[in-house]
mmCIF file of C-alpha atoms in Angstrom:
data_model
loop_
_atom_site.group_PDB
_atom_site.id
_atom_site.type_symbol
_atom_site.label_atom_id
_atom_site.label_comp_id
_atom_site.label_asym_id
_atom_site.label_seq_id
_atom_site.Cartn_x
_atom_site.Cartn_y
_atom_site.Cartn_z
ATOM 1 C CA MET A 22 47.642 131.139 -38.652
ATOM 2 C CA ILE A 23 46.059 127.756 -36.754
ATOM 3 C CA ASN A 24 47.818 126.893 -33.267
ATOM 4 C CA ILE A 25 47.595 124.017 -31.428
ATOM 5 C CA ALA A 26 50.142 124.082 -28.673
ATOM 6 C CA LEU A 27 47.397 125.411 -26.184
ATOM 7 C CA SER A 28 45.037 122.626 -26.777
ATOM 8 C CA THR A 29 44.120 119.558 -24.961
ATOM 9 C CA LEU A 30 41.566 116.456 -25.117
ATOM 10 C CA GLN A 31 38.711 116.884 -22.603
ATOM 11 C CA GLN A 32 37.039 113.543 -23.952
ATOM 12 C CA VAL A 33 37.639 111.062 -26.925
ATOM 13 C CA ALA A 34 35.192 108.428 -27.696
ATOM 14 C CA ALA A 35 35.330 106.059 -30.243
ATOM 15 C CA HIS A 36 33.306 103.722 -32.649
ATOM 16 C CA PHE A 37 33.097 101.371 -35.667
ATOM 17 C CA VAL A 38 31.332 102.170 -38.371
ATOM 18 C CA GLY A 39 31.073 99.854 -41.107
ATOM 19 C CA ASN A 40 29.669 100.170 -45.157
ATOM 20 C CA ASN A 41 26.029 100.286 -44.680
ATOM 21 C CA ALA A 42 25.681 99.920 -48.440
ATOM 22 C CA ASN A 43 27.844 96.522 -48.228
ATOM 23 C CA GLY A 44 25.759 95.451 -44.990
ATOM 24 C CA ASP A 45 28.981 95.897 -43.005
ATOM 25 C CA PRO A 46 27.774 96.464 -39.277
ATOM 26 C CA LEU A 47 27.666 99.776 -37.534
ATOM 27 C CA LYS A 48 29.772 98.976 -33.769
ATOM 28 C CA LEU A 49 29.886 101.200 -30.883
ATOM 29 C CA SER A 50 31.440 101.338 -27.840
ATOM 30 C CA GLU A 51 29.944 101.186 -24.323
ATOM 31 C CA GLY A 52 31.647 104.670 -23.009
ATOM 32 C CA PRO A 53 34.350 107.702 -23.596
ATOM 33 C CA PHE A 54 38.212 106.764 -23.286
ATOM 34 C CA GLU A 55 40.120 106.663 -19.917
ATOM 35 C CA LEU A 56 42.503 109.599 -20.763
ATOM 36 C CA HIS A 57 45.389 108.696 -18.364
ATOM 37 C CA ASP A 58 48.538 107.795 -20.366
ATOM 38 C CA ASP A 59 49.903 111.556 -21.115
ATOM 39 C CA ASN A 60 52.009 109.940 -23.727
ATOM 40 C CA LEU A 61 48.437 108.659 -25.631
ATOM 41 C CA VAL A 62 46.832 111.746 -25.074
ATOM 42 C CA GLY A 63 49.414 113.811 -26.442
ATOM 43 C CA LEU A 64 49.800 111.354 -29.982
ATOM 44 C CA LEU A 65 46.130 111.805 -30.142
ATOM 45 C CA ARG A 66 46.280 115.686 -30.476
ATOM 46 C CA SER A 67 48.890 115.187 -32.620
ATOM 47 C CA TYR A 68 46.773 112.720 -35.107
ATOM 48 C CA PHE A 69 43.633 114.541 -34.618
ATOM 49 C CA LEU A 70 44.655 117.663 -35.119
ATOM 50 C CA GLY A 71 48.435 118.336 -36.821
ATOM 51 C CA ASN A 72 46.670 118.178 -40.245
ATOM 52 C CA PHE A 73 44.575 120.972 -39.943
ATOM 53 C CA THR A 74 47.026 123.711 -40.697
ATOM 54 C CA THR A 75 45.473 126.039 -43.417
ATOM 55 C CA PRO A 76 42.837 128.634 -42.372
ATOM 56 C CA GLU A 77 40.555 127.448 -44.927
ATOM 57 C CA PHE A 78 36.777 127.136 -42.995
ATOM 58 C CA TYR A 79 33.644 125.967 -43.916
ATOM 59 C CA SER A 80 30.348 126.326 -42.150
ATOM 60 C CA PHE A 81 27.479 124.093 -42.343
ATOM 61 C CA THR A 82 24.613 124.561 -44.255
ATOM 62 C CA PHE A 83 21.056 121.857 -45.264
ATOM 63 C CA SER A 84 19.566 121.148 -48.812
ATOM 64 C CA ASN A 85 16.874 124.080 -47.817
ATOM 65 C CA GLU A 86 19.919 126.154 -47.120
ATOM 66 C CA ASP A 87 18.513 126.071 -43.982
ATOM 67 C CA PHE A 88 21.606 124.828 -41.603
ATOM 68 C CA THR A 89 20.153 124.357 -38.459
ATOM 69 C CA LEU A 90 18.102 121.457 -39.466
ATOM 70 C CA ASN A 91 22.387 119.973 -40.525
ATOM 71 C CA PRO A 92 22.343 116.817 -38.068
ATOM 72 C CA LEU A 93 26.003 117.591 -37.596
ATOM 73 C CA TYR A 94 25.510 121.434 -36.572
ATOM 74 C CA ARG A 95 22.638 120.179 -33.963
ATOM 75 C CA PHE A 96 25.008 117.404 -32.439
ATOM 76 C CA ALA A 97 27.805 120.151 -32.271
ATOM 77 C CA SER A 98 25.507 122.718 -30.826
ATOM 78 C CA ASP A 99 24.369 120.056 -28.208
ATOM 79 C CA ILE A 100 28.255 118.960 -27.027
ATOM 80 C CA PHE A 101 28.845 123.001 -26.614
ATOM 81 C CA ASP A 102 26.012 123.286 -24.664
ATOM 82 C CA ASP A 103 27.182 120.413 -22.489
ATOM 83 C CA PRO A 104 30.199 118.774 -23.157
ATOM 84 C CA TYR A 105 29.437 116.097 -20.684
ATOM 85 C CA SER A 106 26.900 115.265 -23.691
ATOM 86 C CA LEU A 107 29.736 114.121 -26.279
ATOM 87 C CA PHE A 108 29.616 110.434 -25.884
ATOM 88 C CA ASP A 109 25.988 110.671 -26.105
ATOM 89 C CA ASN A 110 26.454 112.776 -29.193
ATOM 90 C CA SER A 111 29.045 110.676 -30.601
ATOM 91 C CA ILE A 112 26.935 107.490 -30.831
ATOM 92 C CA ASN A 113 24.178 109.845 -33.017
ATOM 93 C CA ILE A 114 27.424 111.193 -34.954
ATOM 94 C CA ALA A 115 28.398 107.788 -35.371
ATOM 95 C CA LYS A 116 24.853 106.343 -36.988
ATOM 96 C CA HIS A 117 24.578 109.609 -38.993
ATOM 97 C CA LEU A 118 27.733 108.668 -40.978
ATOM 98 C CA PHE A 119 26.559 104.964 -41.429
ATOM 99 C CA GLY A 120 23.666 106.005 -42.645
ATOM 100 C CA ALA A 121 25.616 108.577 -44.822
ATOM 101 C CA THR A 122 27.667 106.001 -45.947
ATOM 102 C CA GLN A 123 25.622 104.269 -48.963
ATOM 103 C CA HIS A 124 28.743 103.832 -52.189
ATOM 104 C CA PRO A 125 30.195 100.622 -51.976
ATOM 105 C CA ASN A 126 33.792 102.033 -52.579
ATOM 106 C CA ILE A 127 33.761 104.066 -48.906
ATOM 107 C CA LYS A 128 36.252 102.440 -46.940
ATOM 108 C CA ALA A 129 35.025 101.149 -43.296
ATOM 109 C CA GLY A 130 37.214 102.449 -40.465
ATOM 110 C CA GLU A 131 37.311 104.303 -36.573
ATOM 111 C CA LEU A 132 35.767 106.604 -36.026
ATOM 112 C CA TYR A 133 36.811 109.505 -33.063
ATOM 113 C CA VAL A 134 34.659 111.988 -31.940
ATOM 114 C CA ALA A 135 36.702 114.278 -29.646
ATOM 115 C CA TYR A 136 35.663 117.545 -27.240
ATOM 116 C CA VAL A 137 39.233 119.754 -27.630
ATOM 117 C CA LYS A 138 40.390 122.667 -26.188
ATOM 118 C CA GLY A 139 42.108 125.694 -26.825
ATOM 119 C CA ILE A 140 42.488 126.097 -30.052
ATOM 120 C CA GLU A 141 44.392 129.320 -30.736
ATOM 121 C CA ILE A 142 43.365 131.028 -34.395
ATOM 122 C CA ASP A 143 44.932 134.640 -34.983
ATOM 123 C CA GLY A 144 45.466 135.135 -31.436
ATOM 124 C CA ILE A 145 41.765 133.727 -30.586
ATOM 125 C CA LEU A 146 41.303 130.503 -28.104
ATOM 126 C CA TYR A 147 38.369 128.159 -29.396
ATOM 127 C CA ASP A 148 36.752 125.263 -28.385
ATOM 128 C CA GLY A 149 36.124 122.816 -30.727
ATOM 129 C CA VAL A 150 34.333 119.267 -31.911
ATOM 130 C CA GLY A 151 36.738 116.915 -33.703
ATOM 131 C CA ILE A 152 35.952 114.011 -36.295
ATOM 132 C CA PHE A 153 37.913 112.064 -37.238
ATOM 133 C CA LYS A 154 37.662 108.752 -39.297
ATOM 134 C CA SER A 155 40.965 106.698 -39.480
ATOM 135 C CA GLU A 156 40.426 104.091 -42.930
ATOM 136 C CA ASN A 157 43.984 103.184 -44.026
ATOM 137 C CA LYS A 158 45.564 100.818 -42.179
ATOM 138 C CA GLU A 159 49.388 99.498 -42.730
ATOM 139 C CA ASN A 160 52.007 96.964 -41.576
ATOM 140 C CA TYR A 161 54.504 97.396 -38.902
ATOM 141 C CA LEU A 162 57.489 95.055 -37.726
ATOM 142 C CA LYS A 163 58.402 94.717 -33.974
ATOM 143 C CA LEU A 164 61.089 93.038 -32.634
ATOM 144 C CA THR A 165 60.979 92.103 -29.327
ATOM 145 C CA ARG A 166 64.132 92.465 -26.943
ATOM 146 C CA ASP A 167 64.140 88.876 -27.063
ATOM 147 C CA PHE A 168 64.961 89.259 -30.682
ATOM 148 C CA GLU A 169 61.602 88.115 -32.064
ATOM 149 C CA LEU A 170 60.091 89.477 -34.939
ATOM 150 C CA TYR A 171 56.564 90.074 -35.550
ATOM 151 C CA THR A 172 54.424 91.883 -37.871
ATOM 152 C CA ASP A 173 51.463 94.034 -36.800
ATOM 153 C CA GLU A 174 48.534 96.091 -38.695
ATOM 154 C CA GLY A 175 47.638 99.476 -37.563
ATOM 155 C CA THR A 176 46.823 103.278 -37.900
ATOM 156 C CA ASN A 177 49.522 105.897 -39.542
ATOM 157 C CA VAL A 178 49.349 108.716 -36.763
ATOM 158 C CA ARG A 179 50.995 110.989 -39.238
ATOM 159 C CA LYS A 180 48.519 110.230 -41.666
ATOM 160 C CA LEU A 181 44.859 111.288 -40.707
ATOM 161 C CA ASP A 182 42.681 110.037 -43.804
ATOM 162 C CA LYS A 183 39.389 112.404 -42.793
ATOM 163 C CA GLY A 184 38.654 114.710 -40.207
ATOM 164 C CA CYS A 185 36.636 118.144 -38.966
ATOM 165 C CA VAL A 186 37.036 119.945 -36.191
ATOM 166 C CA ILE A 187 33.787 122.415 -35.551
ATOM 167 C CA LEU A 188 34.944 125.961 -33.613
ATOM 168 C CA ASP A 189 32.560 127.068 -31.234
ATOM 169 C CA THR A 190 31.871 130.391 -33.077
ATOM 170 C CA GLU A 191 29.790 131.799 -35.442
ATOM 171 C CA ARG A 192 26.987 129.694 -34.363
ATOM 172 C CA GLU A 193 24.253 131.823 -35.817
ATOM 173 C CA SER A 194 26.116 131.236 -39.609
ATOM 174 C CA GLY A 195 26.598 127.604 -39.372
ATOM 175 C CA PHE A 196 29.784 127.166 -37.369
ATOM 176 C CA LYS A 197 33.051 128.204 -38.466
ATOM 177 C CA VAL A 198 34.459 124.135 -39.472
ATOM 178 C CA MET A 199 37.768 123.437 -41.260
ATOM 179 C CA ILE A 200 38.261 119.971 -42.616
ATOM 180 C CA VAL A 201 40.911 116.923 -43.966
ATOM 181 C CA ASP A 202 39.874 115.043 -46.760
ATOM 182 C CA ASN A 203 42.199 112.972 -48.225
ATOM 183 C CA VAL A 204 40.435 111.346 -50.887
ATOM 184 C CA ASN A 205 40.316 109.100 -53.544
ATOM 185 C CA LYS A 206 38.403 109.479 -56.636
ATOM 186 C CA SER A 207 35.522 107.010 -55.518
ATOM 187 C CA ASP A 208 34.692 108.668 -52.181
ATOM 188 C CA ALA A 209 35.650 112.553 -53.303
ATOM 189 C CA HIS A 210 32.131 113.984 -52.596
ATOM 190 C CA PHE A 211 31.439 111.870 -49.579
ATOM 191 C CA TRP A 212 32.818 113.242 -46.823
ATOM 192 C CA LYS A 213 32.516 116.999 -47.542
ATOM 193 C CA HIS A 214 28.966 116.644 -49.089
ATOM 194 C CA ASP A 215 26.737 113.859 -48.412
ATOM 195 C CA PHE A 216 28.276 113.734 -44.455
ATOM 196 C CA LEU A 217 29.195 116.818 -43.319
ATOM 197 C CA ASN A 218 27.308 118.808 -45.439
ATOM 198 C CA VAL A 219 29.263 121.883 -45.396
ATOM 199 C CA ARG A 220 30.169 125.332 -48.003
ATOM 200 C CA PRO A 221 33.059 127.262 -48.086
ATOM 201 C CA GLN A 222 32.956 130.265 -46.275
ATOM 202 C CA SER A 223 33.065 133.858 -47.757
ATOM 203 C CA ASP A 224 36.428 135.219 -47.259
ATOM 204 C CA ALA A 225 39.873 135.836 -48.086
ATOM 205 C CA PHE A 226 41.290 132.569 -48.660
ATOM 206 C CA HIS A 227 38.265 130.585 -50.636
ATOM 207 C CA HIS A 228 38.398 133.671 -52.865
ATOM 208 C CA THR A 229 42.372 134.079 -53.856
ATOM 209 C CA SER A 230 41.732 130.019 -54.326
ATOM 210 C CA ASN A 231 38.954 129.772 -56.321
ATOM 211 C CA PHE A 232 40.136 132.631 -58.950
ATOM 212 C CA MET A 233 44.070 131.267 -59.257
ATOM 213 C CA ASN A 234 42.443 127.786 -59.916
ATOM 214 C CA MET A 235 40.139 129.217 -62.242
ATOM 215 C CA THR A 236 43.353 130.854 -64.003
ATOM 216 C CA ARG A 237 45.217 127.885 -64.043
ATOM 217 C CA GLN A 238 41.992 125.481 -65.632
ATOM 218 C CA TYR A 239 41.372 128.595 -68.504
ATOM 219 C CA VAL A 240 45.196 128.193 -69.451
ATOM 220 C CA ALA A 241 45.111 124.385 -69.295
ATOM 221 C CA GLU A 242 41.270 123.850 -70.515
ATOM 222 C CA GLN A 243 40.129 126.745 -73.443
ATOM 223 C CA LEU A 244 42.541 129.334 -73.834
ATOM 224 C CA SER A 245 44.760 127.164 -76.713
ATOM 225 C CA GLU A 246 40.931 126.677 -77.731
ATOM 226 C CA GLU A 247 40.422 129.990 -78.835
ATOM 227 C CA PHE A 248 43.289 131.413 -79.416
ATOM 228 C CA ASN A 249 47.273 130.192 -80.884
ATOM 229 C CA VAL A 250 49.278 130.460 -78.239
ATOM 230 C CA SER A 251 52.583 128.208 -77.743
ATOM 231 C CA LYS A 252 53.114 126.266 -74.352
ATOM 232 C CA ALA A 253 56.165 128.796 -73.329
ATOM 233 C CA GLU A 254 53.309 131.608 -73.889
ATOM 234 C CA LYS A 255 50.955 129.573 -71.595
ATOM 235 C CA ILE A 256 53.850 129.348 -68.743
ATOM 236 C CA ASP A 257 54.153 132.929 -69.120
ATOM 237 C CA LEU A 258 51.404 133.459 -68.895
ATOM 238 C CA LEU A 259 50.523 131.411 -65.190
ATOM 239 C CA ASN A 260 54.072 132.939 -63.862
ATOM 240 C CA ARG A 261 52.122 136.407 -64.176
ATOM 241 C CA SER A 262 49.389 135.791 -62.547
ATOM 242 C CA VAL A 263 51.255 134.017 -59.843
ATOM 243 C CA GLU A 264 53.404 137.237 -59.450
ATOM 244 C CA PHE A 265 50.647 139.075 -59.603
ATOM 245 C CA PHE A 266 48.982 137.260 -56.539
ATOM 246 C CA LYS A 267 52.236 137.674 -54.980
ATOM 247 C CA SER A 268 52.982 141.385 -55.205
ATOM 248 C CA ASN A 269 49.402 142.219 -53.944
ATOM 249 C CA GLU A 270 47.712 142.788 -50.534
ATOM 250 C CA GLU A 271 44.344 143.831 -52.610
ATOM 251 C CA PHE A 272 42.865 141.798 -55.478
ATOM 252 C CA SER A 273 41.493 143.767 -58.049
ATOM 253 C CA LYS A 274 40.055 141.502 -61.360
ATOM 254 C CA ALA A 275 39.793 144.873 -63.595
ATOM 255 C CA GLU A 276 42.992 145.560 -62.774
ATOM 256 C CA PHE A 277 44.204 141.386 -63.178
ATOM 257 C CA GLU A 278 42.448 141.697 -65.979
ATOM 258 C CA THR A 279 44.299 144.560 -67.780
ATOM 259 C CA SER A 280 48.435 143.708 -66.534
ATOM 260 C CA VAL A 281 47.862 139.886 -66.674
ATOM 261 C CA LEU A 282 45.858 139.368 -69.717
ATOM 262 C CA GLY A 283 46.254 142.362 -71.960
ATOM 263 C CA ASP A 284 44.255 141.445 -74.898
ATOM 264 C CA ALA A 285 40.846 142.085 -75.405
ATOM 265 C CA ASP A 286 39.953 139.229 -76.679
ATOM 266 C CA VAL A 287 41.688 137.423 -74.378
ATOM 267 C CA ILE A 288 39.818 139.199 -71.581
ATOM 268 C CA GLU A 289 36.572 138.467 -72.751
ATOM 269 C CA SER A 290 37.129 134.262 -73.076
ATOM 270 C CA PHE A 291 38.354 134.419 -69.711
ATOM 271 C CA ARG A 292 35.239 136.150 -68.509
ATOM 272 C CA ASN A 293 32.828 134.142 -70.317
ATOM 273 C CA TYR A 294 35.083 131.447 -68.896
ATOM 274 C CA GLY A 295 35.442 132.551 -65.681
ATOM 275 C CA LYS A 296 31.170 132.653 -65.465
ATOM 276 C CA ASN A 297 30.670 128.800 -65.960
ATOM 277 C CA PHE A 298 33.583 128.298 -63.887
ATOM 278 C CA MET A 299 32.000 130.358 -60.821
ATOM 279 C CA SER A 300 28.320 128.454 -61.612
ATOM 280 C CA GLU A 301 29.524 125.019 -62.713
ATOM 281 C CA ASN A 302 31.460 125.027 -58.957
ATOM 282 C CA GLU A 303 28.709 127.252 -56.574
ATOM 283 C CA PHE A 304 31.563 129.806 -55.800
ATOM 284 C CA ASP A 305 30.864 133.395 -55.173
ATOM 285 C CA ALA A 306 32.419 135.406 -57.871
ATOM 286 C CA VAL A 307 33.982 138.195 -56.223
ATOM 287 C CA ASP A 308 35.576 141.087 -58.579
ATOM 288 C CA GLN A 309 37.414 143.092 -55.297
ATOM 289 C CA PHE A 310 38.869 140.412 -52.672
ATOM 290 C CA GLU A 311 41.818 140.423 -50.199
ATOM 291 C CA ILE A 312 44.462 138.102 -51.431
ATOM 292 C CA SER A 313 45.085 135.317 -49.064
ATOM 293 C CA ALA A 314 49.340 134.853 -49.207
ATOM 294 C CA GLN A 315 48.094 131.114 -47.761
ATOM 295 C CA ALA A 316 46.113 130.378 -50.768
ATOM 296 C CA VAL A 317 48.802 132.319 -53.087
ATOM 297 C CA LYS A 318 51.626 129.602 -51.263
ATOM 298 C CA ARG A 319 49.613 126.623 -52.084
ATOM 299 C CA GLN A 320 47.804 127.449 -55.373
ATOM 300 C CA ALA A 321 51.109 128.605 -57.142
ATOM 301 C CA LYS A 322 52.693 124.930 -56.305
ATOM 302 C CA VAL A 323 50.516 123.466 -58.725
ATOM 303 C CA PHE A 324 50.304 126.016 -61.252
ATOM 304 C CA LYS A 325 52.731 124.215 -63.772
ATOM 305 C CA THR A 326 56.096 126.074 -64.983
ATOM 306 C CA VAL A 327 57.847 123.632 -67.044
ATOM 307 C CA LEU A 328 58.532 123.044 -70.647
ATOM 308 C CA LYS A 329 58.692 119.720 -71.637
ATOM 309 C CA LEU A 330 60.218 118.586 -75.051
ATOM 310 C CA ASP A 331 60.407 115.232 -75.950
ATOM 311 C CA LYS A 332 61.473 113.105 -73.129
ATOM 312 C CA ASN A 333 65.234 114.831 -73.979
ATOM 313 C CA PHE A 334 64.881 118.233 -72.671
ATOM 314 C CA HIS A 335 62.780 120.343 -69.766
ATOM 315 C CA ILE A 336 62.975 123.663 -69.469
ATOM 316 C CA TYR A 337 62.047 125.731 -65.941
ATOM 317 C CA ILE A 338 60.537 129.242 -67.173
ATOM 318 C CA HIS A 339 60.315 131.423 -63.874
ATOM 319 C CA GLY A 340 61.689 135.049 -66.164
ATOM 320 C CA SER A 341 60.851 137.333 -69.180
ATOM 321 C CA ARG A 342 58.990 135.351 -71.610
ATOM 322 C CA GLU A 343 60.685 138.030 -74.692
ATOM 323 C CA LEU A 344 64.162 135.645 -73.123
ATOM 324 C CA ILE A 345 62.270 132.688 -74.848
ATOM 325 C CA GLU A 346 61.626 132.437 -78.751
ATOM 326 C CA LYS A 347 60.463 129.109 -80.809
ATOM 327 C CA GLY A 348 61.016 128.340 -84.384
ATOM 328 C CA PHE A 349 61.184 125.538 -86.805
ATOM 329 C CA ASP A 350 64.060 124.222 -88.315
ATOM 330 C CA GLU A 351 63.369 123.131 -92.198
ATOM 331 C CA VAL A 352 66.639 121.090 -92.471
ATOM 332 C CA GLN A 353 66.294 119.097 -89.156
ATOM 333 C CA GLY A 354 61.929 118.820 -89.529
ATOM 334 C CA LYS A 355 62.102 119.792 -85.428
ATOM 335 C CA HIS A 356 60.595 122.704 -84.152
ATOM 336 C CA TYR A 357 63.172 124.458 -81.817
ATOM 337 C CA TYR A 358 63.921 127.046 -78.789
ATOM 338 C CA LYS A 359 66.613 129.755 -78.577
ATOM 339 C CA LEU A 360 67.371 131.388 -75.077
ATOM 340 C CA TYR A 361 68.759 134.354 -74.071
ATOM 341 C CA PHE A 362 70.780 134.696 -71.200
ATOM 342 C CA ASP A 363 73.414 136.228 -68.964
ATOM 343 C CA SER A 364 75.403 134.019 -67.395
ATOM 344 C CA GLU A 365 75.066 130.119 -66.527
ATOM 345 C CA SER A 366 76.101 127.988 -63.688
#
């Protein structure tokens, strides 16, 4: 549970980071903001921290696995040791971001670095260093009291483009880091890997997310390649997968395979797919773990349980697979589904 209600912004610095690959400049400010306007401070706090609602945690790493060599790990450590060094280290962070911006499609934008106190996670208060990047601008209309209408361009404070909060805990293993990355395909790798260089923590949230995502992709990509299954049967398998995670507090891969997959050949196929999936994505392969209810809730939203028939019908399948039958009408020359039910509404 993440709660920012008690959090306060202690210091905020801002710089402009252009696209290094396109020859854009890096513009550095001369000092931190004066935080005297309570309305502005409240708006900044909401903008910076309001998107961090899911307990999805990462830790710093580096190419040789020595996270202490990660520049952001060093900058954050310096700030936690001496919060008054935030502005000087914000310049270091801006230069590091500028140097990492090597792809021409990465957008220029404002970089904010903030020192935050009182971030509550599972009942414990932490200090944090926030790094936030604003890339996208929107047009606004402004009507004056004299009824003159103007247009202006600015940042939508309800939409944080990229951000991370480094919590002052677990320093000995690379800190605990939260991330927001509303990415597009052109820079999907940039924020998390090229700039921050973080890896997912080995925790319940990531184990649950990874296994559910793997199951969904197996059903979508591999199952029908090896077995003669209908779309309704694939949806039924997805429904049973989600129900398994919703109904259990602890995950057992053996129990999942038996109760959800059932067939020995499907289980073997699933295991082979899982080995490749975990290896390609550099995920930890764990057969038993605590199930994260928040991860289940997030993943369940992308499990497609709608059967689309041409452009005429959508069938939402939530219950028993035995109540739907598929057939082929030779006179009509079309497939059909037969549904059994007790009542309609």
